[in-house]
PDB file of C-alpha atoms in Angstrom:
ATOM      1  CA  UNK A   1     156.794 143.564 -49.971  1.00 46.00           C
ATOM      2  CA  UNK A   2     157.074 146.668 -52.150  1.00 49.00           C
ATOM      3  CA  UNK A   3     157.597 144.519 -55.279  1.00 50.00           C
ATOM      4  CA  UNK A   4     154.588 142.395 -54.384  1.00 56.00           C
ATOM      5  CA  UNK A   5     152.421 145.500 -54.152  1.00 73.00           C
ATOM      6  CA  UNK A   6     153.574 146.596 -57.615  1.00 78.00           C
ATOM      7  CA  UNK A   7     152.543 143.241 -59.109  1.00 76.00           C
ATOM      8  CA  UNK A   8     149.148 143.534 -57.462  1.00 80.00           C
ATOM      9  CA  UNK A   9     148.647 147.029 -58.850  1.00 80.00           C
ATOM     10  CA  UNK A  10     149.768 145.960 -62.315  1.00 83.00           C
ATOM     11  CA  UNK A  11     147.301 143.052 -62.209  1.00 84.00           C
ATOM     12  CA  UNK A  12     144.508 145.408 -61.129  1.00 84.00           C
ATOM     13  CA  UNK A  13     145.305 147.875 -63.906  1.00 88.00           C
ATOM     14  CA  UNK A  14     145.431 145.132 -66.535  1.00 89.00           C
ATOM     15  CA  UNK A  15     142.148 143.680 -65.300  1.00 90.00           C
ATOM     16  CA  UNK A  16     140.509 147.117 -65.300  1.00 91.00           C
ATOM     17  CA  UNK A  17     141.812 147.841 -68.803  1.00 91.00           C
ATOM     18  CA  UNK A  18     140.576 144.503 -70.162  1.00 90.00           C
ATOM     19  CA  UNK A  19     137.226 145.037 -68.456  1.00 91.00           C
ATOM     20  CA  UNK A  20     136.950 148.525 -69.925  1.00 90.00           C
ATOM     21  CA  UNK A  21     137.806 147.313 -73.451  1.00 88.00           C
ATOM     22  CA  UNK A  22     135.300 144.466 -73.117  1.00 90.00           C
ATOM     23  CA  UNK A  23     132.579 146.856 -71.970  1.00 90.00           C
ATOM     24  CA  UNK A  24     133.261 149.214 -74.884  1.00 85.00           C
ATOM     25  CA  UNK A  25     133.177 146.323 -77.363  1.00 83.00           C
ATOM     26  CA  UNK A  26     129.908 144.968 -75.961  1.00 86.00           C
ATOM     27  CA  UNK A  27     128.352 148.445 -76.070  1.00 86.00           C
ATOM     28  CA  UNK A  28     129.491 149.172 -79.626  1.00 81.00           C
ATOM     29  CA  UNK A  29     128.428 145.742 -80.916  1.00 83.00           C
ATOM     30  CA  UNK A  30     125.111 145.593 -79.056  1.00 86.00           C
ATOM     31  CA  UNK A  31     123.123 146.107 -82.278  1.00 85.00           C
ATOM     32  CA  UNK A  32     125.213 143.910 -84.582  1.00 84.00           C
ATOM     33  CA  UNK A  33     122.403 141.335 -84.873  1.00 88.00           C
ATOM     34  CA  UNK A  34     119.610 143.901 -85.117  1.00 90.00           C
ATOM     35  CA  UNK A  35     118.863 143.310 -88.814  1.00 89.00           C
ATOM     36  CA  UNK A  36     119.719 139.607 -88.742  1.00 89.00           C
ATOM     37  CA  UNK A  37     117.055 138.982 -86.098  1.00 90.00           C
ATOM     38  CA  UNK A  38     114.496 140.662 -88.366  1.00 89.00           C
ATOM     39  CA  UNK A  39     115.483 138.691 -91.452  1.00 89.00           C
ATOM     40  CA  UNK A  40     116.525 141.782 -93.416  1.00 87.00           C
ATOM     41  CA  UNK A  41     119.621 141.818 -95.676  1.00 89.00           C
ATOM     42  CA  UNK A  42     122.177 144.144 -94.120  1.00 88.00           C
ATOM     43  CA  UNK A  43     125.615 145.644 -94.467  1.00 85.00           C
ATOM     44  CA  UNK A  44     127.748 144.450 -91.539  1.00 85.00           C
ATOM     45  CA  UNK A  45     128.834 147.166 -89.158  1.00 82.00           C
ATOM     46  CA  UNK A  46     132.328 148.439 -89.885  1.00 78.00           C
ATOM     47  CA  UNK A  47     134.883 149.298 -87.252  1.00 72.00           C
ATOM     48  CA  UNK A  48     135.799 152.956 -86.904  1.00 70.00           C
ATOM     49  CA  UNK A  49     139.141 152.682 -88.714  1.00 73.00           C
ATOM     50  CA  UNK A  50     137.648 150.953 -91.763  1.00 71.00           C
ATOM     51  CA  UNK A  51     134.711 153.364 -91.803  1.00 69.00           C
ATOM     52  CA  UNK A  52     136.974 156.428 -91.778  1.00 73.00           C
ATOM     53  CA  UNK A  53     139.176 154.883 -94.460  1.00 72.00           C
ATOM     54  CA  UNK A  54     136.175 154.192 -96.689  1.00 70.00           C
ATOM     55  CA  UNK A  55     134.739 157.665 -96.068  1.00 67.00           C
ATOM     56  CA  UNK A  56     137.964 159.232 -97.346  1.00 73.00           C
ATOM     57  CA  UNK A  57     138.043 157.086-100.481  1.00 76.00           C
ATOM     58  CA  UNK A  58     134.417 157.150-101.663  1.00 73.00           C
ATOM     59  CA  UNK A  59     131.537 159.640-101.420  1.00 75.00           C
ATOM     60  CA  UNK A  60     128.534 158.467 -99.411  1.00 72.00           C
ATOM     61  CA  UNK A  61     126.257 158.139-102.453  1.00 74.00           C
ATOM     62  CA  UNK A  62     128.747 155.766-104.110  1.00 79.00           C
ATOM     63  CA  UNK A  63     128.869 153.617-100.976  1.00 78.00           C
ATOM     64  CA  UNK A  64     125.064 153.473-100.842  1.00 78.00           C
ATOM     65  CA  UNK A  65     124.863 152.611-104.538  1.00 82.00           C
ATOM     66  CA  UNK A  66     127.333 149.778-104.004  1.00 81.00           C
ATOM     67  CA  UNK A  67     125.421 148.444-100.991  1.00 81.00           C
ATOM     68  CA  UNK A  68     122.097 148.560-102.866  1.00 83.00           C
ATOM     69  CA  UNK A  69     123.602 146.680-105.809  1.00 83.00           C
ATOM     70  CA  UNK A  70     124.954 144.003-103.487  1.00 84.00           C
ATOM     71  CA  UNK A  71     122.157 143.585-100.935  1.00 85.00           C
ATOM     72  CA  UNK A  72     118.998 144.816-102.686  1.00 85.00           C
ATOM     73  CA  UNK A  73     116.691 147.826-102.647  1.00 85.00           C
ATOM     74  CA  UNK A  74     115.831 147.524 -98.953  1.00 87.00           C
ATOM     75  CA  UNK A  75     119.024 147.262 -96.935  1.00 87.00           C
ATOM     76  CA  UNK A  76     119.792 147.369 -93.248  1.00 87.00           C
ATOM     77  CA  UNK A  77     122.909 149.331 -92.379  1.00 84.00           C
ATOM     78  CA  UNK A  78     124.607 151.070 -89.484  1.00 83.00           C
ATOM     79  CA  UNK A  79     125.625 154.619 -88.668  1.00 77.00           C
ATOM     80  CA  UNK A  80     128.441 153.867 -86.255  1.00 76.00           C
ATOM     81  CA  UNK A  81     126.494 151.388 -84.127  1.00 79.00           C
ATOM     82  CA  UNK A  82     122.967 152.690 -84.686  1.00 83.00           C
ATOM     83  CA  UNK A  83     120.715 150.757 -87.112  1.00 86.00           C
ATOM     84  CA  UNK A  84     119.688 152.627 -90.268  1.00 84.00           C
ATOM     85  CA  UNK A  85     117.367 151.415 -93.040  1.00 85.00           C
ATOM     86  CA  UNK A  86     118.332 152.283 -96.620  1.00 84.00           C
ATOM     87  CA  UNK A  87     115.548 152.307 -99.240  1.00 86.00           C
ATOM     88  CA  UNK A  88     115.784 152.697-103.008  1.00 85.00           C
ATOM     89  CA  UNK A  89     112.538 150.996-104.041  1.00 87.00           C
ATOM     90  CA  UNK A  90     110.189 153.734-105.387  1.00 89.00           C
ATOM     91  CA  UNK A  91     107.049 152.070-104.028  1.00 90.00           C
ATOM     92  CA  UNK A  92     108.451 151.722-100.515  1.00 88.00           C
ATOM     93  CA  UNK A  93     109.827 155.259-100.592  1.00 87.00           C
ATOM     94  CA  UNK A  94     106.390 156.579-101.598  1.00 87.00           C
ATOM     95  CA  UNK A  95     104.783 154.662 -98.718  1.00 88.00           C
ATOM     96  CA  UNK A  96     107.298 156.057 -96.214  1.00 84.00           C
ATOM     97  CA  UNK A  97     107.238 159.660 -97.445  1.00 80.00           C
ATOM     98  CA  UNK A  98     103.544 159.960 -98.366  1.00 80.00           C
ATOM     99  CA  UNK A  99     101.070 157.214 -97.498  1.00 83.00           C
ATOM    100  CA  UNK A 100     102.491 156.201 -94.106  1.00 84.00           C
ATOM    101  CA  UNK A 101     104.568 159.278 -93.361  1.00 78.00           C
ATOM    102  CA  UNK A 102     102.693 159.868 -90.090  1.00 75.00           C
ATOM    103  CA  UNK A 103     104.419 156.715 -88.819  1.00 78.00           C
ATOM    104  CA  UNK A 104     107.890 157.672 -90.044  1.00 76.00           C
ATOM    105  CA  UNK A 105     108.201 161.348 -89.118  1.00 67.00           C
ATOM    106  CA  UNK A 106     110.836 160.737 -86.466  1.00 70.00           C
ATOM    107  CA  UNK A 107     114.196 161.629 -87.926  1.00 67.00           C
ATOM    108  CA  UNK A 108     117.778 162.055 -86.879  1.00 66.00           C
ATOM    109  CA  UNK A 109     118.313 164.992 -84.523  1.00 64.00           C
ATOM    110  CA  UNK A 110     119.915 167.897 -86.335  1.00 57.00           C
ATOM    111  CA  UNK A 111     121.527 169.342 -83.225  1.00 54.00           C
ATOM    112  CA  UNK A 112     120.602 172.926 -83.996  1.00 55.00           C
ATOM    113  CA  UNK A 113     122.349 175.673 -82.105  1.00 59.00           C
ATOM    114  CA  UNK A 114     119.471 178.158 -81.967  1.00 63.00           C
ATOM    115  CA  UNK A 115     115.716 178.408 -81.600  1.00 70.00           C
ATOM    116  CA  UNK A 116     115.081 178.671 -85.349  1.00 67.00           C
ATOM    117  CA  UNK A 117     116.914 175.462 -86.223  1.00 69.00           C
ATOM    118  CA  UNK A 118     115.417 173.548 -83.297  1.00 73.00           C
ATOM    119  CA  UNK A 119     111.854 174.461 -84.312  1.00 75.00           C
ATOM    120  CA  UNK A 120     112.092 173.903 -88.062  1.00 75.00           C
ATOM    121  CA  UNK A 121     109.753 171.192 -89.323  1.00 76.00           C
ATOM    122  CA  UNK A 122     112.770 169.226 -90.528  1.00 74.00           C
ATOM    123  CA  UNK A 123     113.915 168.930 -86.891  1.00 76.00           C
ATOM    124  CA  UNK A 124     110.635 168.655 -84.968  1.00 79.00           C
ATOM    125  CA  UNK A 125     109.287 165.327 -83.732  1.00 77.00           C
ATOM    126  CA  UNK A 126     106.159 163.881 -82.161  1.00 77.00           C
ATOM    127  CA  UNK A 127     103.239 166.178 -81.359  1.00 80.00           C
ATOM    128  CA  UNK A 128     105.199 169.319 -82.236  1.00 83.00           C
ATOM    129  CA  UNK A 129     105.834 167.952 -85.715  1.00 81.00           C
ATOM    130  CA  UNK A 130     102.159 167.003 -86.173  1.00 80.00           C
ATOM    131  CA  UNK A 131     101.014 170.476 -85.097  1.00 85.00           C
ATOM    132  CA  UNK A 132     103.325 172.328 -87.506  1.00 84.00           C
ATOM    133  CA  UNK A 133     102.637 169.833 -90.311  1.00 81.00           C
ATOM    134  CA  UNK A 134      98.893 170.463 -89.910  1.00 83.00           C
ATOM    135  CA  UNK A 135      99.448 174.225 -90.114  1.00 85.00           C
ATOM    136  CA  UNK A 136     101.562 174.206 -93.269  1.00 82.00           C
ATOM    137  CA  UNK A 137      99.881 171.361 -95.191  1.00 82.00           C
ATOM    138  CA  UNK A 138      97.258 173.662 -96.835  1.00 84.00           C
ATOM    139  CA  UNK A 139     100.121 175.626 -98.411  1.00 80.00           C
ATOM    140  CA  UNK A 140     101.199 172.589-100.426  1.00 80.00           C
ATOM    141  CA  UNK A 141      98.049 171.700-102.325  1.00 84.00           C
ATOM    142  CA  UNK A 142      98.461 170.979-106.037  1.00 85.00           C
ATOM    143  CA  UNK A 143      97.011 174.401-106.904  1.00 86.00           C
ATOM    144  CA  UNK A 144      99.419 176.291-104.659  1.00 84.00           C
ATOM    145  CA  UNK A 145     102.352 174.194-105.827  1.00 85.00           C
ATOM    146  CA  UNK A 146     101.547 175.131-109.438  1.00 86.00           C
ATOM    147  CA  UNK A 147     101.417 178.782-108.428  1.00 84.00           C
ATOM    148  CA  UNK A 148     104.760 178.513-106.687  1.00 86.00           C
ATOM    149  CA  UNK A 149     106.142 176.602-109.668  1.00 88.00           C
ATOM    150  CA  UNK A 150     105.575 179.560-111.975  1.00 88.00           C
ATOM    151  CA  UNK A 151     107.224 181.874-109.445  1.00 89.00           C
ATOM    152  CA  UNK A 152     110.235 179.573-109.172  1.00 90.00           C
ATOM    153  CA  UNK A 153     110.520 179.465-112.972  1.00 91.00           C
ATOM    154  CA  UNK A 154     110.503 183.271-113.180  1.00 89.00           C
ATOM    155  CA  UNK A 155     113.169 183.524-110.481  1.00 89.00           C
ATOM    156  CA  UNK A 156     115.217 180.875-112.285  1.00 90.00           C
ATOM    157  CA  UNK A 157     115.154 182.917-115.485  1.00 89.00           C
ATOM    158  CA  UNK A 158     116.343 185.998-113.601  1.00 86.00           C
ATOM    159  CA  UNK A 159     119.136 183.968-111.993  1.00 88.00           C
ATOM    160  CA  UNK A 160     120.260 182.601-115.365  1.00 90.00           C
ATOM    161  CA  UNK A 161     120.388 186.140-116.760  1.00 88.00           C
ATOM    162  CA  UNK A 162     122.583 187.220-113.837  1.00 86.00           C
ATOM    163  CA  UNK A 163     124.854 184.204-114.340  1.00 87.00           C
ATOM    164  CA  UNK A 164     125.257 184.940-118.045  1.00 88.00           C
ATOM    165  CA  UNK A 165     126.023 188.616-117.429  1.00 86.00           C
ATOM    166  CA  UNK A 166     128.499 187.988-114.607  1.00 83.00           C
ATOM    167  CA  UNK A 167     130.232 185.138-116.428  1.00 84.00           C
ATOM    168  CA  UNK A 168     131.016 187.473-119.336  1.00 83.00           C
ATOM    169  CA  UNK A 169     132.451 190.027-116.902  1.00 82.00           C
ATOM    170  CA  UNK A 170     134.245 187.409-114.806  1.00 82.00           C
ATOM    171  CA  UNK A 171     132.377 188.350-111.608  1.00 80.00           C
ATOM    172  CA  UNK A 172     131.397 185.900-108.829  1.00 79.00           C
ATOM    173  CA  UNK A 173     127.714 185.228-108.118  1.00 77.00           C
ATOM    174  CA  UNK A 174     126.020 184.553-104.780  1.00 76.00           C
ATOM    175  CA  UNK A 175     123.880 181.890-106.373  1.00 77.00           C
ATOM    176  CA  UNK A 176     121.729 179.804-104.033  1.00 80.00           C
ATOM    177  CA  UNK A 177     121.141 182.262-101.184  1.00 81.00           C
ATOM    178  CA  UNK A 178     119.999 185.053-103.500  1.00 85.00           C
ATOM    179  CA  UNK A 179     117.843 182.715-105.606  1.00 88.00           C
ATOM    180  CA  UNK A 180     116.201 181.280-102.471  1.00 85.00           C
ATOM    181  CA  UNK A 181     115.459 184.736-101.091  1.00 85.00           C
ATOM    182  CA  UNK A 182     113.896 185.801-104.393  1.00 88.00           C
ATOM    183  CA  UNK A 183     111.610 182.758-104.409  1.00 89.00           C
ATOM    184  CA  UNK A 184     110.568 183.103-100.753  1.00 85.00           C
ATOM    185  CA  UNK A 185     109.981 186.840-101.020  1.00 86.00           C
ATOM    186  CA  UNK A 186     107.636 186.373-103.996  1.00 87.00           C
ATOM    187  CA  UNK A 187     105.908 183.131-102.963  1.00 84.00           C
ATOM    188  CA  UNK A 188     105.513 183.813 -99.255  1.00 80.00           C
ATOM    189  CA  UNK A 189     105.503 187.602 -98.934  1.00 82.00           C
ATOM    190  CA  UNK A 190     104.244 188.733-102.340  1.00 83.00           C
ATOM    191  CA  UNK A 191     107.156 191.080-102.994  1.00 84.00           C
ATOM    192  CA  UNK A 192     109.932 191.117-105.588  1.00 84.00           C
ATOM    193  CA  UNK A 193     113.350 191.944-104.164  1.00 85.00           C
ATOM    194  CA  UNK A 194     115.920 190.987-106.854  1.00 84.00           C
ATOM    195  CA  UNK A 195     118.510 189.814-104.304  1.00 84.00           C
ATOM    196  CA  UNK A 196     121.176 189.339-106.983  1.00 81.00           C
ATOM    197  CA  UNK A 197     121.195 192.951-108.133  1.00 82.00           C
ATOM    198  CA  UNK A 198     120.039 194.637-104.921  1.00 83.00           C
ATOM    199  CA  UNK A 199     122.043 193.154-102.012  1.00 80.00           C
ATOM    200  CA  UNK A 200     121.261 196.221 -99.851  1.00 83.00           C
ATOM    201  CA  UNK A 201     117.527 195.489 -99.961  1.00 84.00           C
ATOM    202  CA  UNK A 202     116.007 195.575 -96.454  1.00 84.00           C
ATOM    203  CA  UNK A 203     114.613 192.050 -96.830  1.00 83.00           C
ATOM    204  CA  UNK A 204     117.994 190.691 -97.910  1.00 81.00           C
ATOM    205  CA  UNK A 205     119.875 192.451 -95.105  1.00 80.00           C
ATOM    206  CA  UNK A 206     117.529 191.138 -92.404  1.00 78.00           C
ATOM    207  CA  UNK A 207     117.667 187.587 -93.751  1.00 76.00           C
ATOM    208  CA  UNK A 208     121.479 187.645 -93.727  1.00 74.00           C
ATOM    209  CA  UNK A 209     121.512 188.994 -90.176  1.00 73.00           C
ATOM    210  CA  UNK A 210     119.147 186.302 -88.897  1.00 67.00           C
ATOM    211  CA  UNK A 211     120.898 183.451 -90.677  1.00 63.00           C
ATOM    212  CA  UNK A 212     124.466 184.652 -90.189  1.00 60.00           C
ATOM    213  CA  UNK A 213     125.379 181.661 -88.004  1.00 54.00           C
ATOM    214  CA  UNK A 214     123.741 179.041 -90.225  1.00 51.00           C
ATOM    215  CA  UNK A 215     125.191 177.145 -93.158  1.00 51.00           C
ATOM    216  CA  UNK A 216     123.681 177.234 -96.646  1.00 48.00           C
ATOM    217  CA  UNK A 217     121.850 173.910 -96.319  1.00 49.00           C
ATOM    218  CA  UNK A 218     120.064 175.116 -93.189  1.00 52.00           C
ATOM    219  CA  UNK A 219     119.092 178.374 -94.899  1.00 51.00           C
ATOM    220  CA  UNK A 220     117.490 176.453 -97.763  1.00 51.00           C
ATOM    221  CA  UNK A 221     115.558 174.228 -95.371  1.00 51.00           C
ATOM    222  CA  UNK A 222     114.286 177.155 -93.322  1.00 49.00           C
ATOM    223  CA  UNK A 223     113.334 178.991 -96.488  1.00 49.00           C
ATOM    224  CA  UNK A 224     111.130 176.055 -97.474  1.00 49.00           C
ATOM    225  CA  UNK A 225     109.538 176.126 -94.025  1.00 47.00           C
ATOM    226  CA  UNK A 226     108.824 179.863 -94.260  1.00 45.00           C
ATOM    227  CA  UNK A 227     107.304 179.419 -97.694  1.00 41.00           C
ATOM    228  CA  UNK A 228     104.872 176.853 -96.303  1.00 39.00           C
ATOM    229  CA  UNK A 229     103.969 178.873 -93.210  1.00 37.00           C
ATOM    230  CA  UNK A 230     103.216 182.134 -94.985  1.00 36.00           C
ATOM    231  CA  UNK A 231     101.639 181.001 -98.246  1.00 37.00           C
ATOM    232  CA  UNK A 232      98.220 180.087 -96.830  1.00 37.00           C
TER     233      UNK A 232
END
């Protein structure tokens, strides 16, 4: 009787395990025919092991370049099991980013850890995105972009001078953060701070305090947002 019960329990466990594995497979593969149904050339979804192996062997841009060469300039692909559309055709990219951008503003969630990152225009969606986009759009007219272009050029020259001086002395340079702060301070706030040579500047200190928990990429994105919000 005891042995019979063991066999029953083993059968139940095996059945549950097979059912669980089947459910996971069906969930993961639920979008495998997403691009095929729409008649779009696509890169078949890779299993996790193959994807991790490929990620360790090739940078993402090389993988994309290979896929574009094989499947064309408009390619369906997958991020894990979520459909993603890869474009390299200049005309289509212009339509998505300019002409029809109001239809394509939804983007991957950034998963920000604080209020600043969650409310940046690069993370907003729907009506919130439209509201902020409307506010900052006047800051990016051709005239204002030319004005900001000259400011960026001046800041670039200052940065190059710092690089040349420090390279001769063998000193490290805080390159992108300081350059970004110089540009934003001049373009958005109308003040020159020289972040490279004056790290104790009040503006620099407050920026570092507010962005202490953010990585460099996020700082650059938020700097662009600030420039747009305060230049009009």
